[in-house]
Tab-separated table of C-alpha atoms in Angstrom:
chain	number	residue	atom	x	y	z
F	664	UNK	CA	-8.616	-22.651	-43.771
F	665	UNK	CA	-7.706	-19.239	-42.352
F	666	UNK	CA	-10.951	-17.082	-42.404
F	667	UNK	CA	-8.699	-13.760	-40.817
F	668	UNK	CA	-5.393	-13.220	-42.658
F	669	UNK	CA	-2.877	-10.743	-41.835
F	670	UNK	CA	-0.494	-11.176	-44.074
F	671	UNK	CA	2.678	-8.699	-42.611
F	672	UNK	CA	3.739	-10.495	-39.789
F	673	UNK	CA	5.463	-7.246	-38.585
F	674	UNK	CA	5.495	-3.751	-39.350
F	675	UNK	CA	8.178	-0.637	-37.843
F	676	UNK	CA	7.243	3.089	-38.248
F	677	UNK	CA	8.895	6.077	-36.712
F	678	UNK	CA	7.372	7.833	-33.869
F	679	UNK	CA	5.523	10.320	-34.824
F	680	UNK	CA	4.467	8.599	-38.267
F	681	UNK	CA	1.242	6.097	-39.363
F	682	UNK	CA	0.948	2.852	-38.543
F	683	UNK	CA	-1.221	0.738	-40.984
F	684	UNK	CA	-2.326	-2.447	-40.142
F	685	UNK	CA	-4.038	-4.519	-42.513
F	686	UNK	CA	-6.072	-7.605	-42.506
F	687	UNK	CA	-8.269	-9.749	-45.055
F	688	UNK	CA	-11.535	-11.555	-44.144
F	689	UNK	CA	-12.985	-14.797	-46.530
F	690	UNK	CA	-16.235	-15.031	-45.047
F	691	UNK	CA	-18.653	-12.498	-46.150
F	692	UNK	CA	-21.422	-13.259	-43.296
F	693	UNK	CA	-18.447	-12.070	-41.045
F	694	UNK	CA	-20.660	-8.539	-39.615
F	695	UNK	CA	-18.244	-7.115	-36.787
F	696	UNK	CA	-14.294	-7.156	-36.544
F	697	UNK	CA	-11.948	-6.669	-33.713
F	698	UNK	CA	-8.951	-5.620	-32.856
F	699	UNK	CA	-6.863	-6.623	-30.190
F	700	UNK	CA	-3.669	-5.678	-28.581
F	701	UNK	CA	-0.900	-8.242	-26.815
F	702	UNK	CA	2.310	-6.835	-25.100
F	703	UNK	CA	4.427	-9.616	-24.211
F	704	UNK	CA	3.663	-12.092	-21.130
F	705	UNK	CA	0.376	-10.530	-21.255
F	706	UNK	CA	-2.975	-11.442	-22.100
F	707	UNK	CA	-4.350	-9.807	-25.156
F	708	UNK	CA	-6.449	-6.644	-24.911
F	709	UNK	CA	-9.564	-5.333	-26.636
F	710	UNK	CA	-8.376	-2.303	-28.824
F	711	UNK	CA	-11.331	-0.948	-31.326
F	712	UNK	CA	-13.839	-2.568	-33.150
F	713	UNK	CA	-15.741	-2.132	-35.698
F	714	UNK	CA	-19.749	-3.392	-37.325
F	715	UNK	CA	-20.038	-4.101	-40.870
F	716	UNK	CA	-23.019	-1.222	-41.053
F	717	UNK	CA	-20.367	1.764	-41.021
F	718	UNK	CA	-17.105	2.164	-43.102
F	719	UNK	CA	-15.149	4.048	-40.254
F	720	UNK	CA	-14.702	3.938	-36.260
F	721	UNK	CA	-12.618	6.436	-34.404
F	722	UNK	CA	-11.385	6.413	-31.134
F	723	UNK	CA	-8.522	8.604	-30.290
F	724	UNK	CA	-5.266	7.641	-32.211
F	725	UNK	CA	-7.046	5.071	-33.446
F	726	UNK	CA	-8.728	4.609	-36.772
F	727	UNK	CA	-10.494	1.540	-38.416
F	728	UNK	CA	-11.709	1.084	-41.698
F	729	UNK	CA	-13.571	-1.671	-43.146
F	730	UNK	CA	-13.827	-2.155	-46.812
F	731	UNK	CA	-16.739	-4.648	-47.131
F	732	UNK	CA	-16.913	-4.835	-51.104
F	733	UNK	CA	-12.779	-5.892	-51.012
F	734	UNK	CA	-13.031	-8.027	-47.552
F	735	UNK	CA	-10.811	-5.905	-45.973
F	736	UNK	CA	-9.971	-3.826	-42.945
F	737	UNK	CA	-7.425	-1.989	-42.014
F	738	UNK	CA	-6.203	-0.121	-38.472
F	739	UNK	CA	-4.658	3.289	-38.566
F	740	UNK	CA	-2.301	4.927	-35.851
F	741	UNK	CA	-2.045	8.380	-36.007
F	742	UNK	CA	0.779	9.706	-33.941
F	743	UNK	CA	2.343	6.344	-34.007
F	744	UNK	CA	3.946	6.270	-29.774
F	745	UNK	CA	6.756	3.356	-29.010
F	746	UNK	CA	3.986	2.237	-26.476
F	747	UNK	CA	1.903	1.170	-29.208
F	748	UNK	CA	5.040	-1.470	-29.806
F	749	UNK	CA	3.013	-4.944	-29.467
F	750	UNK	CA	1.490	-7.782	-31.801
F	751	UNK	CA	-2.267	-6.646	-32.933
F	752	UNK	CA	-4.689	-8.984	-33.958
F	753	UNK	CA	-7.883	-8.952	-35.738
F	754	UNK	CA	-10.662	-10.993	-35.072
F	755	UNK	CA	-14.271	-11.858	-36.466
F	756	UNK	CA	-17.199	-13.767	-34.092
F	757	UNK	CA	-17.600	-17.347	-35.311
F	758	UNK	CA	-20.260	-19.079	-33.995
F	759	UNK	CA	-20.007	-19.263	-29.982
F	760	UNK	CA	-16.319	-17.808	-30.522
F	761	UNK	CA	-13.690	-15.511	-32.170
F	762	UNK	CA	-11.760	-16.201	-35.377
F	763	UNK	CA	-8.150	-14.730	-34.916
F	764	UNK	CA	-5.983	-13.478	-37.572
F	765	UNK	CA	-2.028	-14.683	-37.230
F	766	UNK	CA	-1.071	-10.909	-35.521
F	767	UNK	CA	1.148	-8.489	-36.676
F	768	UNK	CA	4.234	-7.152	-34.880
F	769	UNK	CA	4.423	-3.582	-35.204
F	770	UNK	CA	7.267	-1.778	-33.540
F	771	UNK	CA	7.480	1.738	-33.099
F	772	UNK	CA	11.288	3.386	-33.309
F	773	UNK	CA	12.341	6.205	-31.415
N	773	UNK	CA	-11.168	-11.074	-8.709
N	774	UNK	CA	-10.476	-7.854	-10.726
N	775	UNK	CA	-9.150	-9.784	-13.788
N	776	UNK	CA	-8.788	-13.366	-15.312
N	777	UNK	CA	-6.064	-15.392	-13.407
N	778	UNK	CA	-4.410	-17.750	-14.996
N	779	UNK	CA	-1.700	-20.553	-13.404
N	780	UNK	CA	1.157	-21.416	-13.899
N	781	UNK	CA	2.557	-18.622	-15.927
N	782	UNK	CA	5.150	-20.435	-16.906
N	783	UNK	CA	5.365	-24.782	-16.675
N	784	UNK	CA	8.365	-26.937	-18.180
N	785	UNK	CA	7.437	-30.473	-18.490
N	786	UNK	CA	8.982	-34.151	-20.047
N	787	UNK	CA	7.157	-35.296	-22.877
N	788	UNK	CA	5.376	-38.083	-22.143
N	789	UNK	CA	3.857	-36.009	-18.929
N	790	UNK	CA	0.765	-34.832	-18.296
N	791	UNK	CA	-0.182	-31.389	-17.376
N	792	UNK	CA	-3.091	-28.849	-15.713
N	793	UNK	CA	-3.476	-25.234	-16.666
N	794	UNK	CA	-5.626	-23.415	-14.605
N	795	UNK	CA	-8.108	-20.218	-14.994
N	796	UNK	CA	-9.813	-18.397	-12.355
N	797	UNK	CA	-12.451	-15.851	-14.651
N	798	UNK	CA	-13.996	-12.713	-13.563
N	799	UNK	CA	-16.543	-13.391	-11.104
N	800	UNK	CA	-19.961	-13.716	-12.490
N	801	UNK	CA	-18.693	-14.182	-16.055
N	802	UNK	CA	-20.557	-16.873	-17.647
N	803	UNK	CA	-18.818	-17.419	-20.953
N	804	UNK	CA	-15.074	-18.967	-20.411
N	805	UNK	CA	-12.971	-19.718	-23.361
N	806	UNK	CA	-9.314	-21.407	-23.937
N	807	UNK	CA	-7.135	-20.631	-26.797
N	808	UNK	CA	-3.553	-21.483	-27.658
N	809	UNK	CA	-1.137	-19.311	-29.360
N	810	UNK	CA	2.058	-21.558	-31.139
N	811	UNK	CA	5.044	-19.788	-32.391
N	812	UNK	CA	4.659	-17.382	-35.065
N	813	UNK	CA	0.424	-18.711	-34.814
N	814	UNK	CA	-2.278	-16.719	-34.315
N	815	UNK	CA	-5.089	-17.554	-31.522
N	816	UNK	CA	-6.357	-20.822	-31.922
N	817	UNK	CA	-9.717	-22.313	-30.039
N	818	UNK	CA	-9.775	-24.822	-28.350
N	819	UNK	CA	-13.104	-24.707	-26.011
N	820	UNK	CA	-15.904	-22.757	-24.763
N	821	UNK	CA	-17.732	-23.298	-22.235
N	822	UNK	CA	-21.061	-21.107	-21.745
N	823	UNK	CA	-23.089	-21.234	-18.053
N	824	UNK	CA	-24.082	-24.781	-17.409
N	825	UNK	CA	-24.298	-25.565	-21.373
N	826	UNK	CA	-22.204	-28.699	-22.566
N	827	UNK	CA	-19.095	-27.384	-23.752
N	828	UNK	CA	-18.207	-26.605	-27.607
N	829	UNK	CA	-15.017	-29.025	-27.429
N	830	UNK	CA	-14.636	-28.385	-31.428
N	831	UNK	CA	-11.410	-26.802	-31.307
N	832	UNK	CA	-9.617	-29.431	-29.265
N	833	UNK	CA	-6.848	-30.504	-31.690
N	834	UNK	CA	-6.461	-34.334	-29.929
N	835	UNK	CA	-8.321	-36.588	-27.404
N	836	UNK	CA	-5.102	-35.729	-25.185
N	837	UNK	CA	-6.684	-32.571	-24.168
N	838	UNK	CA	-9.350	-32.253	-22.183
N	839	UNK	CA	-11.346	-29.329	-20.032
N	840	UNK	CA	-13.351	-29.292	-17.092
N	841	UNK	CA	-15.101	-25.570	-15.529
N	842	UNK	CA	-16.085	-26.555	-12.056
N	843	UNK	CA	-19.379	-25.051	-10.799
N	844	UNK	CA	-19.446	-22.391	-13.338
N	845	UNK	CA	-16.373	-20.680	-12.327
N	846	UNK	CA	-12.608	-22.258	-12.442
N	847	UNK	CA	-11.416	-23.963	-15.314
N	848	UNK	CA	-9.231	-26.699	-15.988
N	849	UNK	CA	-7.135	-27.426	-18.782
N	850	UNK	CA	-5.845	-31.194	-18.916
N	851	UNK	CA	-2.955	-32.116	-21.759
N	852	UNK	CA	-2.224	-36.337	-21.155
N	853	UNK	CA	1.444	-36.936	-22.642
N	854	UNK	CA	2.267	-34.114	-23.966
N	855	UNK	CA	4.251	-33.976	-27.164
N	856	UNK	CA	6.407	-30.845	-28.442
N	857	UNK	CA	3.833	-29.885	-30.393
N	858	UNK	CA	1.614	-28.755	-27.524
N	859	UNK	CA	4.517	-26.389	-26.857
N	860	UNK	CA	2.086	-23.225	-26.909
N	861	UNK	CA	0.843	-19.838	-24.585
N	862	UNK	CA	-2.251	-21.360	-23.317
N	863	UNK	CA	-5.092	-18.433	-22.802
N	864	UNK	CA	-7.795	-18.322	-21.163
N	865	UNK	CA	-11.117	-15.120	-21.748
N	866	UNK	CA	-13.905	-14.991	-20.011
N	867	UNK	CA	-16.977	-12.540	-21.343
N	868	UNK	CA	-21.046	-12.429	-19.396
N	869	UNK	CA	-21.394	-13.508	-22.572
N	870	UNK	CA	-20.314	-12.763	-26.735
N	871	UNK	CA	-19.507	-9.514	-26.437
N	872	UNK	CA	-16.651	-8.296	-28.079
N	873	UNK	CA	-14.763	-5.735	-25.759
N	874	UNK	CA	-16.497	-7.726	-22.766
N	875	UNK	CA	-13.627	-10.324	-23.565
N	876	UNK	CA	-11.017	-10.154	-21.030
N	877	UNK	CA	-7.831	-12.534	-21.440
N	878	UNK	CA	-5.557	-14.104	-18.652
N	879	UNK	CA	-1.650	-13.050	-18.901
N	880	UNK	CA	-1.541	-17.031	-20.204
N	881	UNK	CA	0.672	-20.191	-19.498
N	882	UNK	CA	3.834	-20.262	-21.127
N	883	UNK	CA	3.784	-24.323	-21.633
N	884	UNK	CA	7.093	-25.755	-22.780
N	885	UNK	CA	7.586	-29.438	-23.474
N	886	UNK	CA	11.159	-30.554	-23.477
């Protein structure tokens, strides 16, 4: 039973354009979402987060929105760089842990 | 040390073997967790273990697999005859405790059974 779904397993944008990353939650006591970066052969890396009590968090290029009502968030990169090329995941606390959506490729083209 | 170490990065092995993955956490980080990423997967859990606590074993998919965290700091990672199917990039976080961006992952172990 996948709690966190991402459902585009990958994603390119130009440089320069959006990048829109979306992901679906089933479990409404879910109350704070993550997102997380992974470059390959590395570890994965806390990116922006977000608690159910506000719609919107900001930081920099990056932009997360959470649509509580729909069970839905969604990640925004705004100039999209080819650094920002990795796998991003979101994530929910579960109990003593973190629920992990599949990931989603995004690559960024020159 | 400065981040979570994690060793081998890479291990081939028969199956039918058995095989350790180590983690060395950030020092004085209490909560240590292991999670396994399969191809095309997202993160799995496998186990947490939280200061001197019994472990939450609940994500351990088989009684293969086993974990040890000696004196509150290394970890362990035991798979006893390993099938394909354990063919994975085992990761290791350790956090002082759930906090989201306090989560810090290991690079992983590429493990690869042939």
């Amino acid at each position: 039973d996948q709690q966190v779904k991402q459902n585009s397993p990958s994603l390119s944008v130009q440089e320069g354009r959006i990048s829109i990353l979306n992901c679906d939650y089933t479990n409404s006591m879910f109350d704070y979402f993550l997102w997380y970066k992974k470059y390959p052969a590395e570890g994965p890396t806390f990116l922006i987060s977000i608690s159910s009590i506000k719609d919107k968090n900001e930081d920099g290029r990056f932009t997360v929105f959470l649509n509580k009502s729909a069970k839905h968030l969604s990640l925004h990169i705004v100039p999209s760089q080819p650094g920002d090329s990795a796998v991003y995941f979101c994530a929910a606390p579960y109990g003593q842990n973190f629920v992990f959506g599949p990931g989603t490729r995004l690559s960024v083209l020159p | 040390g400065a981040g979570v170490s994690q060793s081998p990065s890479n291990k081939v092995t028969e199956k039918g073997k058995d095989v350790e993955l180590r983690c060395d956490p950030i020092s004085g980080h209490t909560a240590l967790y292991w999670y396994r990423q399969s191809l095309g997967q997202g993160l799995e859990f496998l186990i947490y273990f939280q200061g001197n606590s019994a472990p939450d074993k609940s994500g351990l998919p088989s009684d293969r697999f086993s974990a040890e965290r000696t004196g509150g700091s290394v970890s362990t990672l035991t798979i006893q005859r390993t099938q394909q199917e354990d063919s994975a990039v085992y990761l290791c976080a350790s956090s002082l405790a759930l906090a989201g961006n306090g989560y810090t992952f290991g690079s992983g172990t590429r493990l690869t059974v042939v």
